[in-house]
Structure formats: structure tokens, C-alpha cells
Amino acid sequence: PAFGPDSAESWLTAVCCGFLLLLSFSAMSVSGVFFYGIVETFGAARESASWPVTINCSLVLLAGPVMGFLSNRYSCRKVLHVCAFISGPAVGLCFFAKSIPYIAVLFGVIHGIALSGLYVGANVLVAQHFEKRRTTACSVMFTIGGLSAIVFPALAEVSYATYGIHGAFLIYGATLLNAVPFVVLLKSPPWLDAPKHKRVPVLDSSSPCNADDEFSGRECDQDVVTKAGVDLESRSAQDCKENTTKVSTDGGLGESHASRALLKDRLRINVTTRDIKHAVKPFLTCAFWLDAMSFSAVTMGMVMFVSTSTDYAIDQGISSADAIFLLHAYCVCDILIRPLTGVAVDSKLLSLESTMLLGFLFQGVAFEMLAWFRALHGILIASALMGATCGSRIALQAPALVKNFGMEKLPTMIGAMSWCMGVVLLLRPPIVGYFRDTLGSYSGLMHAAAGCNAVFVVIWAAKLVQKRTRCWQKGGRNRTPQESKC
């Protein structure tokens, strides 16, 4: 179909959001060149020079809850428009930078928050446009986004070598303006904008809205609707007012007014408390924390390998010229496996649970291979396996959250999950420093990472067994077509 879920328009949205992710992931790709350029240009210490890139990469994830709230409040499309128009100029203004704090504010804070909006908004918008092929679409989007590791390092290196760090900032900022035409093509899915009317029992005029039964299921609040099923926002105040005048028959009109005021105050408190509990409840579930910690572990493993692969290879006696092939093997397998995983999940060849289980299993094997192998060919195989395991799961974030919490809660849930990922990534420097600097080897780090993956293997195996057991307990005759594919 040309329009609607899983239509040609939906696939255009997935491709456009893929290029937005490519620009969003670019900050990490250029961080090494910009870090070195700041040190050379300003003659600063490495600790000071690392702040702009560190703040930027951290805020891409840590600002997720704010962007999730804004996406839920104003729509993903509006958030994407604002962030696309902000990110490029913020970086381009670093052309006039005279000090590192100036760069830290523009490139680190403003640009980092804008990229967070692109990341959250793109994930949510693609998930909203698809139903049957949601995982495939997210995989295609992340495949395009993964190309940033190939495109932007070379662009940043050439720009810095030719025009210096100020020119590199200007060219990178101009490149980020390419996000504008992509967000212009995006549309919010109209089928999600349709008003949703609640249908609940109606208060009869003979049934007064008493203060004693305001919490008994017959409360006179904003959720009550008319007999025709129309939202009561236009009539609830009038109905409540008419009914609450009957609260007291002995106290006269003055007591009736007092009772009505008390009832309104109590109802307001009730709605506020209930709304808070309703908003917080998903974040207290085991499902959310399992998803959040699982994808945090995936991201941690990916960043840890990419940042330490060259140093690790040199420790094993491999030359720096050959060590670069580890990242090549990782990136190729990572990008190739992403669309294949989406097709496999949507085609019911694999479930989300089994994909996560296999990913953690083989990632643990890859870490153990890195801990024991010393030859280049063995480490190359481990690097390729590492890329395949990370690529197979990185695009499953939105599908997993939609499956567990529904589409309505996706913006806030993915924002909160990205914040958890950002917090976990902040632990990387002390962890790497402890194993490499204190213990003197990366082997302990690899064993610890493998052990962490083993824990997640057990958890996801238990969840998969629980899912299959529930499916079998349904019985053959009572199964729906969806349940029969468990």
C-alpha cells in the first residue's frame, strides 16, 4: 500500500530516519579527530580537551528522558525539526571558538542534546509507522546509521588536515544541516492522531455523585463519558456540578457548596496521584529493567571493544598497522547482520527473546576468544563475531519496548532506557583503567565481560522458557493463530 502502516510512505520514513541516525551517531565517529585537534590547536592538557567530546557523547544518551517527554508531549516530528535546525549551527559556531569552554557548551551540551532528540525521535517515529515489519524497518534504519563509522572519520580527518580544527568544525556543522531535508519529508502517522474515546458506565441523574463512593468505580471525574461514547471533557464539569448539588439534603445550599468544593479538591488529588502512579509504574517493572540492562550491556560491549581494540591488539604483539583490521572486521559484520536480524524476527524465524539469548551467548564466546587468542587470525574471527552479536541486537530496542509496554508509552520508555545506557557507559573509564592500568592486562576485562554475558544468557533463557511454557499451557484448541507460533 502507498499509505498506512507498513506502506511505501512508512519505508520512506525508515530511510529518512536512518540518515538522521547516521548524523546522530557521527559525534562518536569524529570524537577522536576533534579530541586530537583540540589538544594540538589550543595546547591544552588531554583531560581538559576531552571534556567537549565526553559531554557530547554522554548527553546523546543521558538527555533521552527529556527528549522522550517532549516527543510524547509535542510529537516526534516537532522534536526532530527543532533538533535538526539546532545541531548544525551549534557545531558551526565553534569556528569562532577561542577557548575550550566555548566548544564544550556549543559542541558538547547543545549539539549533544540535539543529537539525543534525533536519536529518540527517529526510533519512535519508525516504530509508529510499522506494525508487521517493525523490526525489519528498525534494522534498516540502524544499518544506514551504522555507516557513520565509515563516512565521518575520513571526513573529519581530511577537514582537520586541510583547514585545521576550526575549519573541521565548520564543515562538520554544514554536513549536519543535511538533516533538515530529511525531517521535512517526515510525517506523523495519522492513524495515531485519531481521538481515542473512553467508554465507561454513565452516571445517571438518579445516582448522585456522593463523596463516599467517589473511589468506588462510580466517581464523577474526567474519565466519565456520555451514553453516546463521546469524551466527557465538554460535559463532565456540568454533569458533576448537577450531581454534586445533591450531596446533602439536610445542610442546605451552603453545605452543598462546601461539599462540592471538598469533592472537587479530593477528586483533583485522586487524579494527580493516580496519574503519577500510572506514569511511574512501567519503570518499576522487571520487563523494563531487563530491557534497559540488556541493551546497556550490548552498548557497553560495543563501545568497550571499539575503544580498546587497537590497544588490546598491540598488547598481544600485533602491529598498529594490522590492528586496524580488527575494527574493519567488526564494522563489516555489524552492518551486514543488522537487516538480516530484522527480517528473521519479523518472519518468525527467531523471536526477540531467542535473538537476545543467542546474542549474549555468542558475545560471551567472543570475549573469551579475545582473552585466550594471541594470533591475528584468531583475534580477527573474534572481532567479526563481536560485530555480528552487537549488530544483531542493537536495532531491537524499540520493538522490544513496544512489545512490552505498547506504542503509547514508547517515547518515554525509550528515553528512560537511553538514560540507563548513558549511565552504564560512564562506568567504562574506571573499569578499563582498573583492569589495564592496575592489573596490567585486558584478559581480566574480557573474562569479566564474558561472565556478565553469561548472566544475561541465563536470564533470557528463563524468559524464553517461561514464554514457551505459557504458550503450551494454552492447549492446541484454545490457541489463537498468533499463539500457535510461539
XYZ file of C-alpha atoms in Angstrom, residues 32-356:
325
model
C 38.849 11.066 18.145
C 39.858 13.583 15.472
C 38.303 16.518 17.329
C 39.954 15.479 20.599
C 43.378 15.377 18.962
C 42.681 18.654 17.133
C 41.715 20.482 20.331
C 44.899 19.291 22.054
C 47.086 20.448 19.159
C 45.325 23.746 18.467
C 44.826 25.058 21.993
C 47.840 23.355 23.570
C 45.560 22.003 26.283
C 46.012 19.036 28.562
C 44.266 15.887 27.460
C 41.957 15.972 30.456
C 40.670 19.426 29.513
C 40.486 18.616 25.808
C 38.396 15.509 26.461
C 35.521 17.421 28.065
C 33.744 18.613 24.870
C 33.667 15.157 23.265
C 32.882 13.422 26.571
C 29.943 15.727 27.315
C 28.661 15.349 23.760
C 28.755 11.545 23.685
C 27.230 11.333 27.178
C 24.336 13.714 26.528
C 23.290 11.837 23.384
C 22.023 9.147 25.776
C 21.606 10.984 29.091
C 19.235 13.580 27.599
C 16.955 10.763 26.427
C 14.283 11.160 29.154
C 13.835 14.848 28.327
C 13.548 14.131 24.612
C 11.186 11.240 25.276
C 8.908 13.508 27.315
C 8.973 16.208 24.618
C 8.262 13.629 21.899
C 5.301 12.358 23.885
C 4.059 15.870 24.601
C 4.582 17.614 21.260
C 5.142 14.703 18.782
C 8.370 13.230 17.445
C 8.180 15.217 14.236
C 8.349 18.560 16.046
C 11.263 17.396 18.179
C 13.117 16.230 15.064
C 12.528 19.565 13.328
C 13.882 21.613 16.228
C 16.904 19.377 16.811
C 17.781 19.237 13.106
C 17.820 23.038 12.885
C 19.893 23.394 16.079
C 22.611 20.742 15.735
C 24.382 22.081 12.624
C 24.620 25.770 13.626
C 25.749 24.815 17.146
C 28.771 22.976 15.726
C 29.408 25.558 13.014
C 29.698 28.333 15.605
C 32.716 26.511 17.043
C 34.561 28.028 14.069
C 34.835 31.183 16.207
C 35.959 29.326 19.347
C 38.793 30.915 21.320
C 38.702 28.556 24.288
C 37.711 25.025 25.248
C 34.692 26.043 27.427
C 33.190 27.707 24.346
C 33.454 24.398 22.463
C 32.183 22.450 25.477
C 28.962 24.477 25.540
C 28.253 24.503 21.792
C 29.611 21.134 20.673
C 29.273 19.317 23.995
C 25.989 20.492 25.507
C 23.825 21.979 22.730
C 24.925 19.625 19.967
C 24.760 16.603 22.291
C 21.184 17.379 23.347
C 20.162 17.954 19.718
C 21.606 14.593 18.682
C 19.690 12.964 21.531
C 16.484 14.370 20.070
C 17.358 12.961 16.653
C 18.094 9.552 18.172
C 14.926 9.275 20.276
C 12.633 10.865 17.701
C 13.848 8.683 14.831
C 13.441 5.468 16.829
C 9.922 6.307 17.946
C 8.711 7.612 14.582
C 9.819 4.494 12.700
C 8.176 2.237 15.280
C 4.940 4.211 14.915
C 4.903 3.786 11.128
C 5.158 -0.013 11.197
C 3.286 -2.977 12.635
C 4.117 -6.213 10.809
C 7.592 -5.157 9.645
C 8.613 -3.007 12.602
C 11.791 -4.931 13.450
C 12.904 -5.014 9.815
C 12.359 -1.267 9.494
C 14.323 -0.550 12.678
C 17.114 -2.796 11.404
C 17.248 -0.934 8.087
C 17.351 2.368 9.963
C 20.229 1.217 12.177
C 22.053 -0.233 9.160
C 22.076 3.177 7.487
C 23.063 4.779 10.793
C 25.967 2.365 11.169
C 27.567 3.746 8.019
C 28.650 6.784 10.055
C 31.649 4.765 11.243
C 32.821 4.614 7.615
C 31.929 8.102 6.372
C 32.644 10.582 9.150
C 36.115 9.620 10.441
C 37.578 10.135 6.971
C 35.654 13.401 6.515
C 36.843 14.748 9.872
C 40.454 13.720 9.249
C 40.609 15.361 5.801
C 38.894 18.525 7.086
C 41.271 18.842 10.026
C 44.386 18.177 7.932
C 43.337 20.782 5.354
C 41.633 23.560 7.333
C 42.546 22.959 10.980
C 40.199 22.306 13.868
C 38.105 25.450 13.290
C 37.525 24.578 9.653
C 36.733 20.982 10.610
C 34.017 22.197 12.986
C 32.559 24.419 10.264
C 32.479 21.634 7.654
C 31.025 19.140 10.121
C 28.339 21.653 11.116
C 27.454 22.239 7.464
C 27.217 18.476 6.954
C 24.780 18.190 9.852
C 22.445 20.639 8.102
C 21.664 17.785 5.721
C 19.301 16.587 8.445
C 16.884 19.393 7.527
C 15.607 17.975 4.196
C 15.158 14.550 5.777
C 12.996 15.864 8.627
C 10.940 17.904 6.149
C 9.948 14.646 4.430
C 8.779 13.062 7.683
C 5.131 12.898 8.691
C 3.454 11.850 11.886
C 1.335 8.710 11.336
C -2.267 9.971 11.005
C -3.747 6.735 12.367
C -2.190 7.528 15.750
C -3.657 11.040 15.846
C -7.272 9.833 15.822
C -9.054 10.731 19.068
C -9.472 7.806 21.417
C -12.744 7.927 23.357
C -13.172 6.004 26.540
C -16.437 4.148 27.101
C -17.306 3.535 30.712
C -20.614 3.343 32.617
C -22.540 6.611 32.694
C -23.711 8.395 35.782
C -27.474 8.544 35.913
C -29.241 11.592 37.240
C -30.866 9.383 39.864
C -27.454 8.230 41.097
C -25.810 11.157 42.855
C -22.064 11.504 42.818
C -21.512 11.018 46.534
C -18.294 11.803 48.301
C -18.465 8.358 49.946
C -18.319 6.422 46.683
C -16.047 8.699 44.695
C -13.379 5.970 44.574
C -15.750 3.002 44.157
C -15.872 2.954 40.370
C -18.703 5.468 40.123
C -16.564 8.541 40.557
C -17.501 11.732 38.815
C -14.218 12.644 37.155
C -12.743 13.461 33.786
C -12.782 9.839 32.594
C -16.590 9.580 32.596
C -18.260 9.656 29.171
C -21.757 10.193 27.889
C -24.095 7.462 26.717
C -23.107 8.074 23.115
C -19.472 7.254 23.962
C -18.281 10.824 23.443
C -15.471 12.191 25.597
C -16.915 13.972 28.581
C -14.450 16.866 28.554
C -17.259 19.104 27.250
C -19.920 17.867 29.698
C -18.150 16.400 32.710
C -17.976 19.674 34.572
C -21.685 20.318 34.052
C -22.737 16.767 34.985
C -20.551 16.746 38.069
C -21.901 20.106 39.118
C -25.512 18.973 38.750
C -24.949 15.718 40.603
C -22.862 17.105 43.438
C -25.595 19.593 44.373
C -27.451 16.569 45.734
C -24.753 15.578 48.197
C -26.561 16.951 51.221
C -30.289 17.269 51.918
C -30.067 18.473 55.488
C -27.452 21.151 55.391
C -28.991 23.498 52.847
C -27.342 25.157 49.883
C -24.322 26.396 51.816
C -23.349 22.905 52.934
C -23.941 21.661 49.382
C -21.450 24.209 48.056
C -18.927 23.229 50.723
C -19.352 19.533 49.936
C -18.944 20.225 46.237
C -15.718 22.156 46.838
C -14.399 19.376 49.057
C -15.325 16.780 46.446
C -13.532 18.688 43.694
C -10.415 19.013 45.813
C -10.457 15.316 46.670
C -11.022 14.345 43.054
C -8.142 16.563 41.944
C -5.806 14.911 44.435
C -7.059 11.500 43.359
C -6.435 12.160 39.678
C -2.976 13.572 40.332
C -1.921 10.643 42.492
C -3.353 8.143 40.058
C -1.620 9.805 37.112
C 1.722 9.755 38.908
C 1.336 6.086 39.788
C 0.297 5.300 36.222
C 3.326 7.146 34.827
C 5.843 5.598 37.224
C 4.512 2.033 37.172
C 6.181 0.911 33.882
C 9.608 1.955 35.170
C 9.246 -0.307 38.208
C 8.602 -3.473 36.206
C 11.075 -6.304 35.690
C 10.455 -6.107 31.937
C 11.748 -2.536 31.710
C 14.842 -3.171 33.789
C 15.646 -6.339 31.872
C 15.405 -4.449 28.574
C 17.338 -1.465 29.929
C 20.168 -3.506 31.428
C 20.341 -5.841 28.425
C 20.732 -3.055 25.878
C 23.094 -1.240 28.234
C 25.256 -4.370 28.227
C 25.085 -4.521 24.419
C 26.138 -0.873 24.104
C 28.831 -1.259 26.760
C 30.333 -4.247 24.960
C 30.278 -2.415 21.637
C 31.897 0.774 22.958
C 34.413 -1.154 25.042
C 35.607 -3.199 22.073
C 35.780 -0.247 19.667
C 37.703 1.933 22.129
C 40.200 -0.712 23.300
C 40.685 -2.930 20.237
C 43.851 -1.214 18.979
C 45.476 -1.027 22.411
C 44.500 -4.635 23.090
C 45.993 -5.811 19.783
C 49.271 -4.011 20.471
C 49.406 -5.729 23.879
C 49.194 -9.050 22.047
C 52.211 -8.167 19.895
C 50.237 -7.126 16.802
C 51.438 -4.041 14.941
C 49.269 -0.933 14.889
C 49.006 -1.202 11.085
C 47.457 -4.673 11.404
C 45.341 -3.748 14.433
C 43.113 -1.539 12.281
C 41.788 -4.688 10.573
C 40.057 -5.659 13.824
C 37.728 -2.678 13.508
C 37.190 -3.406 9.820
C 36.101 -6.968 10.606
C 33.864 -5.708 13.394
C 32.168 -2.995 11.294
C 31.553 -5.203 8.251
C 29.846 -7.959 10.254
C 27.961 -5.436 12.368
C 26.438 -3.683 9.353
C 25.694 -6.873 7.394
C 23.885 -8.638 10.241
C 21.536 -5.770 11.147
C 18.983 -6.085 8.306
C 19.144 -9.896 8.410
C 18.119 -9.943 12.064
C 15.105 -7.737 11.408
C 13.894 -9.981 8.596
C 14.400 -13.100 10.733
C 12.381 -11.704 13.655
C 9.519 -10.371 11.523
C 9.398 -13.651 9.578
C 9.038 -15.574 12.885
C 12.255 -17.484 12.254
C 13.530 -16.048 15.541
C 11.759 -14.410 18.449
C 13.016 -11.323 20.237
C 13.850 -13.458 23.265
C 15.816 -16.045 21.306
C 17.690 -13.315 19.414
C 18.754 -11.678 22.669
